[in-house]
Short mmCIF file of C-alpha atoms in Angstrom, two decimals:
data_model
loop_
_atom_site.label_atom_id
_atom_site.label_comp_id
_atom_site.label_asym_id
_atom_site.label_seq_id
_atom_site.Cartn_x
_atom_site.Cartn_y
_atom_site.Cartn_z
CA UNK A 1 78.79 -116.43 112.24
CA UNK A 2 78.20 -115.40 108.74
CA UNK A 3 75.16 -116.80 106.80
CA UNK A 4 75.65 -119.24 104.30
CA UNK A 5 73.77 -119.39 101.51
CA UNK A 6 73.61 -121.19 98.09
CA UNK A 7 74.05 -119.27 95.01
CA UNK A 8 72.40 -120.55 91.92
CA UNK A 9 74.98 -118.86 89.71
CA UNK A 10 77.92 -120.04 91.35
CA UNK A 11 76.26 -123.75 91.77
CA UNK A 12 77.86 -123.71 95.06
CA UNK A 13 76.79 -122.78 99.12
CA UNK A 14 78.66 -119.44 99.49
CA UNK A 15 78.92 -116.79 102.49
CA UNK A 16 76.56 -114.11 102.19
CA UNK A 17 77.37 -110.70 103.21
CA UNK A 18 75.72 -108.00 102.19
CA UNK A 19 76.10 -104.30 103.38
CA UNK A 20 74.34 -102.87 106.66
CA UNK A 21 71.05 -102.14 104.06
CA UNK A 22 70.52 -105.60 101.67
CA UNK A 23 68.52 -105.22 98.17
CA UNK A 24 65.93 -107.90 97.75
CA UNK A 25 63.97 -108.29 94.65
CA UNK A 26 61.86 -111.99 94.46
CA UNK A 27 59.02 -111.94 91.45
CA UNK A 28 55.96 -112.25 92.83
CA UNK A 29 52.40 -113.69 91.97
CA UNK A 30 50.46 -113.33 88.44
CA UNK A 31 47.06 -112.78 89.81
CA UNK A 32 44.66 -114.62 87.97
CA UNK A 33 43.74 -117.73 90.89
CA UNK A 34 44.70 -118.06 94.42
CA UNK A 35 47.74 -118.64 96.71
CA UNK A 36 48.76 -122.50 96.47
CA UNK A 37 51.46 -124.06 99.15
CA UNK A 38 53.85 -123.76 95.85
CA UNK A 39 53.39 -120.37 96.35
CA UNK A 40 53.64 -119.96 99.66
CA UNK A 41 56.48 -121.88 99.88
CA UNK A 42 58.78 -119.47 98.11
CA UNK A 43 57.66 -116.60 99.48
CA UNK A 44 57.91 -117.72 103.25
CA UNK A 45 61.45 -119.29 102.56
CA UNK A 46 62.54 -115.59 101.67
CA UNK A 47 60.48 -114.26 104.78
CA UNK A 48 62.62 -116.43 107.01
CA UNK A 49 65.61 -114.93 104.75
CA UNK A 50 64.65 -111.61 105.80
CA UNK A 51 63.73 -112.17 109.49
CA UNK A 52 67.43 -113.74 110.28
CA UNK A 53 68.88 -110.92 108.25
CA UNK A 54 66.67 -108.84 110.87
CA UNK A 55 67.83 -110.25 113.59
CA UNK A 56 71.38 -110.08 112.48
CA UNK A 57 71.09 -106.27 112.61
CA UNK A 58 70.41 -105.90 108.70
CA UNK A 59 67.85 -103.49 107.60
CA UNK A 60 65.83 -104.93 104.37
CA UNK A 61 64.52 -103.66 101.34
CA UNK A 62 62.50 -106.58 99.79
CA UNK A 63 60.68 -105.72 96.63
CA UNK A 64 57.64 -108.21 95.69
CA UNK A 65 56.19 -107.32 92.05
CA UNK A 66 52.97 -108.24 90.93
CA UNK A 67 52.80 -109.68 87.28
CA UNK A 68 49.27 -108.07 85.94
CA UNK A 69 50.13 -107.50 82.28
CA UNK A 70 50.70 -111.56 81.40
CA UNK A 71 49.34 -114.06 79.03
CA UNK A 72 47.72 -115.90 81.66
CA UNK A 73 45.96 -113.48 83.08
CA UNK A 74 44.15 -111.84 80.36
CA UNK A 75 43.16 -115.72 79.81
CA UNK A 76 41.46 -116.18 82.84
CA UNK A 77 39.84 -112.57 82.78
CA UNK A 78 38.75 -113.63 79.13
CA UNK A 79 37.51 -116.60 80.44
CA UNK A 80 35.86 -115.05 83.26
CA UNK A 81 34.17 -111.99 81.18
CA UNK A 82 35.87 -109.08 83.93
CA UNK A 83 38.77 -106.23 83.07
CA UNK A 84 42.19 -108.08 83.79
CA UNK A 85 43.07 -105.21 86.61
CA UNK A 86 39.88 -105.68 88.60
CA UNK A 87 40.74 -109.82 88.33
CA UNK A 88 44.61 -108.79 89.43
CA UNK A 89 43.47 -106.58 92.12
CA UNK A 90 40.77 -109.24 93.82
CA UNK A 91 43.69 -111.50 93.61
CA UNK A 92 46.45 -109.74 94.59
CA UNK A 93 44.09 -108.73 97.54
CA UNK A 94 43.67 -112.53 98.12
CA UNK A 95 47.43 -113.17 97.96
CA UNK A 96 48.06 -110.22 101.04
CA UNK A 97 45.54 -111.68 103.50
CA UNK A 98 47.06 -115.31 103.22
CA UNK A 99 51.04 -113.58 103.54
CA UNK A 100 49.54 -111.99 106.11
CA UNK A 101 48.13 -115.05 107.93
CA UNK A 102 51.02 -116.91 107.18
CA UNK A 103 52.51 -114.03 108.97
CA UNK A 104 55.24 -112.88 106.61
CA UNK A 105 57.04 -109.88 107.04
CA UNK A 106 55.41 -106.96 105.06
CA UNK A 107 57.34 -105.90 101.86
CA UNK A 108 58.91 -102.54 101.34
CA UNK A 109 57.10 -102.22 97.90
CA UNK A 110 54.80 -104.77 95.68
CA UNK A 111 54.81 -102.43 92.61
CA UNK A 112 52.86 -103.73 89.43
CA UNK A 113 53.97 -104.29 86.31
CA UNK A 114 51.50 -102.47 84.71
CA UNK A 115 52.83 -99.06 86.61
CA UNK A 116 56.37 -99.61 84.80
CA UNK A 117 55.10 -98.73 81.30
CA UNK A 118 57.34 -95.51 80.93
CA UNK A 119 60.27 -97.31 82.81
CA UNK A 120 59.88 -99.94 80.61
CA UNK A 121 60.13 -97.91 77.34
CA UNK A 122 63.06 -95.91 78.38
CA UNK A 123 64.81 -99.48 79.18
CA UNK A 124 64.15 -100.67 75.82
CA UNK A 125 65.62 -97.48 74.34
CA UNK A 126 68.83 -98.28 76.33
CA UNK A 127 69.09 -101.47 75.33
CA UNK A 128 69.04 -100.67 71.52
CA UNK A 129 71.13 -97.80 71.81
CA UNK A 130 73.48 -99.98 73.17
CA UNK A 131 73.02 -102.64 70.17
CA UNK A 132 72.02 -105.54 72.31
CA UNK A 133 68.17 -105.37 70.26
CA UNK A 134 66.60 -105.08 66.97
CA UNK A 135 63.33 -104.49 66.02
CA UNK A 136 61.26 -107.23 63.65
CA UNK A 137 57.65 -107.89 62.42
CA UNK A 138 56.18 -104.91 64.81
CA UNK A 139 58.37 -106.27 67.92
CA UNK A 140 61.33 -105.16 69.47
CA UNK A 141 63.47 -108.92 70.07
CA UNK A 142 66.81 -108.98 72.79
CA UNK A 143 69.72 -110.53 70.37
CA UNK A 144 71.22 -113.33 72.84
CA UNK A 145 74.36 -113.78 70.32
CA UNK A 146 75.52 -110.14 72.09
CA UNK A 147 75.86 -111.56 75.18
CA UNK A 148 78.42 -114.16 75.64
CA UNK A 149 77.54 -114.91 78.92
CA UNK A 150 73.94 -115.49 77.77
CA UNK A 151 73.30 -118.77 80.01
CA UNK A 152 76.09 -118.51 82.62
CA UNK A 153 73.64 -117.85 85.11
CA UNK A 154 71.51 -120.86 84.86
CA UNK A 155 74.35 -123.08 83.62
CA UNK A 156 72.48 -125.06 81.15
CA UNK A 157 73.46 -125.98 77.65
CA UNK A 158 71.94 -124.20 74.60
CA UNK A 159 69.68 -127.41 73.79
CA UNK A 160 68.51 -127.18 77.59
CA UNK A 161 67.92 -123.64 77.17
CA UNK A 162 65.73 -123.98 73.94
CA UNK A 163 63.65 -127.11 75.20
CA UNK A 164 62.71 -124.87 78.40
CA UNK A 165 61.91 -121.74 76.41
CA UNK A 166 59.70 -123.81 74.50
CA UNK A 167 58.14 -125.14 77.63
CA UNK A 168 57.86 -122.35 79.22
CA UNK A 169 56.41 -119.63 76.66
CA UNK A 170 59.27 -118.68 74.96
CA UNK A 171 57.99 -119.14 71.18
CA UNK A 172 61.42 -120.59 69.84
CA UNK A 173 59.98 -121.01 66.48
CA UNK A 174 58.49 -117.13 65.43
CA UNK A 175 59.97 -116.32 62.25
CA UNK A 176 61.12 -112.80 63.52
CA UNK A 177 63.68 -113.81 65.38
CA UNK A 178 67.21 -114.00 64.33
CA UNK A 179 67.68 -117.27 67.05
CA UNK A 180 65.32 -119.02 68.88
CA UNK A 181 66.59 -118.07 72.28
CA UNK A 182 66.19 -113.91 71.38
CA UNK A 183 63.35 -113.02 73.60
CA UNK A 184 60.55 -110.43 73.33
CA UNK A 185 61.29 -106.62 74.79
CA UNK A 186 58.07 -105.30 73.16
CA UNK A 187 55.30 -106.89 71.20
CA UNK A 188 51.78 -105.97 69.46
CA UNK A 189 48.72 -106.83 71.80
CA UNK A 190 46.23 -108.74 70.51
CA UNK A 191 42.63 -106.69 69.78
CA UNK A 192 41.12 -107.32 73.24
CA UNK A 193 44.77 -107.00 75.54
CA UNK A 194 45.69 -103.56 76.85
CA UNK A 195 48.41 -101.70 74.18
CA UNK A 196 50.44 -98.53 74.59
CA UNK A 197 51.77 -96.38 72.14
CA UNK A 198 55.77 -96.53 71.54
CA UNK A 199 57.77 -95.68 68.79
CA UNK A 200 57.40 -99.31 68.08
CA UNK A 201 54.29 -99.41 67.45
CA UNK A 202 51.52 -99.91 69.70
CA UNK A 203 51.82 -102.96 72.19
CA UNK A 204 53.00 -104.28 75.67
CA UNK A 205 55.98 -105.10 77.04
CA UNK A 206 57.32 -109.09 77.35
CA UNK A 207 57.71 -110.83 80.72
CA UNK A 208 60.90 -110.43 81.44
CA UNK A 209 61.45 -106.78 80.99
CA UNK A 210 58.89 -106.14 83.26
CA UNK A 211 60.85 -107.25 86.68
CA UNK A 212 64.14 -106.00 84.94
CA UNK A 213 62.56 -102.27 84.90
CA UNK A 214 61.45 -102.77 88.27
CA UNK A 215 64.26 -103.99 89.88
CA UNK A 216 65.96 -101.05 88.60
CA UNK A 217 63.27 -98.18 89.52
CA UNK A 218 62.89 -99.99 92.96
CA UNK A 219 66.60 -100.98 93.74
CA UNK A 220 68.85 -99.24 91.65
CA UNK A 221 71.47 -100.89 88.94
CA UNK A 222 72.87 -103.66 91.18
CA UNK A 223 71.15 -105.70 93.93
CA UNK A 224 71.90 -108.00 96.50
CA UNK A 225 69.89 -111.10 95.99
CA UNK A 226 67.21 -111.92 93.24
CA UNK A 227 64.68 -114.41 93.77
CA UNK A 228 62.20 -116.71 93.28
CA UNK A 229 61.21 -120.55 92.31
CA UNK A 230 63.20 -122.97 90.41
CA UNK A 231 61.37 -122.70 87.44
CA UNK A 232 62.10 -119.25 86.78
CA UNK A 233 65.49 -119.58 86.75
CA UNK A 234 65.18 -120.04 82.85
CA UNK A 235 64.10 -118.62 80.59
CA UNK A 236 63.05 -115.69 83.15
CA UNK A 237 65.86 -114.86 85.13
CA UNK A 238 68.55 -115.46 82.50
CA UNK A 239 66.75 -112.72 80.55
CA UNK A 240 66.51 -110.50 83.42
CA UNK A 241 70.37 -110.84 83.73
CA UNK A 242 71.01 -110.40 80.30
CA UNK A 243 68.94 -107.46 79.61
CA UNK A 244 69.87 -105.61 82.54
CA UNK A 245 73.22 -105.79 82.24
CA UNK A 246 73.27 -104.90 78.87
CA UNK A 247 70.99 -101.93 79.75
CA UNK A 248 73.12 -100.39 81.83
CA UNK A 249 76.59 -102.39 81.82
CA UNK A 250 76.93 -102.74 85.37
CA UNK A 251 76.41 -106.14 87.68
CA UNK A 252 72.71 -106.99 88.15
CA UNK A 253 72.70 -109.25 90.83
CA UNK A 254 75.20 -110.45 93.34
CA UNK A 255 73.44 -113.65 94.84
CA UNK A 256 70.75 -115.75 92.68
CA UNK A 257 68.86 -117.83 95.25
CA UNK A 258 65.75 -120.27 94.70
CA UNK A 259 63.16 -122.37 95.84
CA UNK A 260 62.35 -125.90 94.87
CA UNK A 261 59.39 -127.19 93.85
CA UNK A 262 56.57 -129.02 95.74
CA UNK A 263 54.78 -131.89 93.78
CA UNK A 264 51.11 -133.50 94.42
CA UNK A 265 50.26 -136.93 92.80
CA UNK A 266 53.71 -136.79 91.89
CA UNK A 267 53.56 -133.95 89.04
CA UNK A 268 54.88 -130.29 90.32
CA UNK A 269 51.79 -128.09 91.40
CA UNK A 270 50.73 -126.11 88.79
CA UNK A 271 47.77 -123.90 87.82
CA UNK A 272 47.86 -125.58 84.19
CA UNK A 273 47.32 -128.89 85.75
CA UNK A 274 44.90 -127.88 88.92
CA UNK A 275 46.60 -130.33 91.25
CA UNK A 276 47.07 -127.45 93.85
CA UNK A 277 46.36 -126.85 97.55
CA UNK A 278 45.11 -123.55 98.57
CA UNK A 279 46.20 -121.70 101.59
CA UNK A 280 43.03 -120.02 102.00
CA UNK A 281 41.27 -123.31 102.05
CA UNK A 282 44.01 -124.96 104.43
CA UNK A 283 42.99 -122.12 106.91
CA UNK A 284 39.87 -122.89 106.96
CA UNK A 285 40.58 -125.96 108.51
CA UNK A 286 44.14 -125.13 110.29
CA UNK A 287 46.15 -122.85 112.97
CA UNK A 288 47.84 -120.58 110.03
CA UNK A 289 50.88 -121.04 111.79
CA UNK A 290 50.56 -124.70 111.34
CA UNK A 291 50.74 -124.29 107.61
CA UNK A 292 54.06 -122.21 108.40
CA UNK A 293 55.64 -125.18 109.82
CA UNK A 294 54.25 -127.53 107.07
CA UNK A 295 55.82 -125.65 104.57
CA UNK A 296 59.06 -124.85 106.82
CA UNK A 297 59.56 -128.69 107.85
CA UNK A 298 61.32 -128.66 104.27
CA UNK A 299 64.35 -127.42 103.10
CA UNK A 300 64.19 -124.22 100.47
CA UNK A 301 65.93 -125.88 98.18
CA UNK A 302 64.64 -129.61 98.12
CA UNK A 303 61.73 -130.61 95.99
CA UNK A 304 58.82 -132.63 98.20
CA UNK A 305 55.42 -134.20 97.47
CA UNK A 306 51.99 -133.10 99.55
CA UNK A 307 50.95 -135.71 101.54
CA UNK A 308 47.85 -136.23 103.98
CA UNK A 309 49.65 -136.23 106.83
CA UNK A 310 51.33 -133.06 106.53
CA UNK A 311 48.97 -130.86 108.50
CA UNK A 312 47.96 -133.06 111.23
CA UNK A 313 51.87 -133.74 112.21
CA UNK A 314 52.42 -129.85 112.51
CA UNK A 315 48.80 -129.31 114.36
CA UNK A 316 50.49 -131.29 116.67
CA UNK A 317 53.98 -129.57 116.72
CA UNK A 318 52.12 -126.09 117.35
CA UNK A 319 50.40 -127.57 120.47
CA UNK A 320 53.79 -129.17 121.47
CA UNK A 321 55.43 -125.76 121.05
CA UNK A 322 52.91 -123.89 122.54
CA UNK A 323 52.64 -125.94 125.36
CA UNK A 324 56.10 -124.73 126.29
CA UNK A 325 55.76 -120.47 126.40
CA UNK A 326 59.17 -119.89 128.38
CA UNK A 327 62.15 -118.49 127.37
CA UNK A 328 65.50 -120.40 126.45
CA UNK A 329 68.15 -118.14 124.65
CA UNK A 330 70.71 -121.45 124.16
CA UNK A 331 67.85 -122.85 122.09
CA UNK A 332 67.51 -119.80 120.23
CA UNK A 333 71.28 -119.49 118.97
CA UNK A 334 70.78 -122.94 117.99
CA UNK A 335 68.46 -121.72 115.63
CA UNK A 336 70.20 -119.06 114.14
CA UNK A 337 73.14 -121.60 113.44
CA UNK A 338 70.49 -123.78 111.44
CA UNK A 339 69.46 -120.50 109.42
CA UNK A 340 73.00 -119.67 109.14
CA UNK A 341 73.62 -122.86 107.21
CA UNK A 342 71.81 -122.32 104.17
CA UNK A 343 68.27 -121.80 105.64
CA UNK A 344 68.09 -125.24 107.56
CA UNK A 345 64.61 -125.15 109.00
CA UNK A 346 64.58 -128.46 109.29
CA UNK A 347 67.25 -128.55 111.70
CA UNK A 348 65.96 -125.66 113.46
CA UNK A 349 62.32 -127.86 113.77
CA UNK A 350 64.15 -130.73 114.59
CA UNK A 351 66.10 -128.71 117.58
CA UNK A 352 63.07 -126.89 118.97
CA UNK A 353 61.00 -129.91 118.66
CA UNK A 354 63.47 -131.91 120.92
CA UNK A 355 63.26 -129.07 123.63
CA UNK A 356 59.49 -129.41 123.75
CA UNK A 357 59.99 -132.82 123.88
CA UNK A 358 61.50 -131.86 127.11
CA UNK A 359 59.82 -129.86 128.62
CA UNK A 360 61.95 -126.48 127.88
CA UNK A 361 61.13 -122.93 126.88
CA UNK A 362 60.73 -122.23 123.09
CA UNK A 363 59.19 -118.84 122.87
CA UNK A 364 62.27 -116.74 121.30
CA UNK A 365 63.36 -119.92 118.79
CA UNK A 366 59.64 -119.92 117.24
CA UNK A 367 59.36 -116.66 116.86
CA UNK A 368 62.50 -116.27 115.03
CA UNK A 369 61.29 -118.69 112.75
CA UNK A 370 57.75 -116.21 112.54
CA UNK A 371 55.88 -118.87 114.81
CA UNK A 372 54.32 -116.29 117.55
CA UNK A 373 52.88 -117.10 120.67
CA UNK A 374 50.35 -114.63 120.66
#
């Protein structure tokens, strides 16, 4: 059967097929707190991505970055009176014991973006020697009104576009740009943020430029799926799009796939706002694989509030699972049919929950889903 999998570009559940070898790229953490179930959410919905691809007889080349040159981060390190990489790296160290609890697949690189410096000037050069950038005010600005796909990707209207780059730190109203959409490439640091020279001027790159020069010293010019959560989709990964392909004319991505958000006290989790779980403090309490199932029970692409009664309901499905250590291979391609339609895990809980129920073998279904018996 071949996977079916929503596309974000296309707006539409598609098949999937990538070659024996699939290109992965999903933007990873900004290390400045810990690992919150919003977090965890995304990341384990493209763990279960790569673990049917697995099975399927795919070989996988995911590439996780690790956002340590970023506004928020020199915040908190301000805040906090430490160097931002010795913040990024007790963090980032945080982030790799709870994936590895959680027991998701290790990634074939986590590179950082503060390793992509040279990458990222050489990109910049290709992108103005193209004409798709100009420089103003000390800063080197992508010109949106050269691309006239510029928001294809997304699909949302220019006043959508604005009122979310506004949100979402994309300074609409500096007076060096020639629209309020154009986005940063390169920038001057402020006196205590880390700079390097360019013949810009001295500075650091912008957000998005970062994961585009990644992508493309990881993966090469064109990759199979990009993602990440549903609040990246813009302004982030329309940039990343834009730039890329104007970098070095060729397709960027072929699948855009992401993850919906979870909400607590009815706002979506957040740093800003502190309403957040933590995964290390869940495991202090719970099975790790229980918060696996919590966060699996839901579908990748449906938004869904914390509640209280989340982790005692999937205490209880572990012990119902475990309960039943045999083997049962007609429950298992059950499974893969659920993951086959658009990452159902639902339906695949639902399925192996009803052969506990009775008293059948679920050993080979859980672990497919990364729920191990030993």
């Amino acid at each position: 059967m071949t996977m079916q999998l929503f596309d974000t570009a296309r707006r539409q559940i598609v098949p999937f097929e990538p070659g024996e070898n699939v290109l992965m790229y999903t933007c990873g953490i900004t290390p400045y707190d810990a690992t919150h179930l919003g977090h965890a959410a995304t990341f384990i919905a493209y763990d279960m991505l790569q673990r049917r691809l697995i099975d399927m007889g795919h070989t996988v080349r995911c590439v996780r970055n690790v956002t340590d040159v970023d506004d928020p981060l020199f915040a908190k390190a301000r805040e906090l009176g430490v160097h931002y990489l010795d913040l990024a790296a007790s963090e980032e160290a945080r982030f790799e014991r709870d994936m590895e609890a959680l027991n998701a697949l290790p990634v074939a690189s986590s590179p950082r973006a503060s390793s992509a410096i040279p990458d990222i000037r050489g990109f910049i050069g290709m992108v103005l020697d193209r004409g798709f950038a100009y420089e103003a005010g000390g800063s080197v600005y992508f010109d949106v009104s050269k691309v006239d796909s510029f928001g294809s990707m997304s699909g949302y209207s220019e006043e959508q576009m604005i009122a979310y780059a506004k949100e979402r730190g994309g300074k609409v109203d500096d007076p060096n740009k020639k629209s309020p959409l154009d986005f940063v490439l390169w920038h001057p640091s402020a006196s205590d943020e880390p700079a390097w020279d360019t013949m810009w001027g001295a500075g650091r790159p912008g957000w998005h430029i970062e994961c585009s020069a990644l992508a493309l010293r990881e993966l090469g010019t064109t990759i199979d799926l990009h993602g990440g959560g549903a609040d990246l989709i813009f302004p982030h990964h329309e940039c990343e799009k834009a730039q890329s392909e104007a970098a070095t004319g060729e397709q960027f991505v072929k699948h855009w796939m992401h993850t919906a958000l979870i909400s607590m006290d009815g706002q979506k989790m957040s740093k800003s706002l502190g309403n957040l779980v933590f995964v290390d403090a869940l495991r202090e309490e719970y099975d790790p694989r229980s918060i696996r199932l919590a966060i699996i029970e839901h579908n990748y692409r449906v938004e869904w509030e914390w509640d209280d009664e989340l982790m005692p309901r999937n205490k209880a499905r572990l012990e119902s699972w475990l309960a039943n250590d045999a083997s049962n291979l007609e429950l298992l391609d059950q499974v893969r049919e659920r993951l086959d339609d658009d990452l159902d895990t639902p339906g695949a809980l639902v399925a192996i929950d009803a052969a506990a129920a009775a008293g059948h073998g679920v050993r080979e279904a859980a672990e497919l889903l990364g729920v191990n018996f030993e």
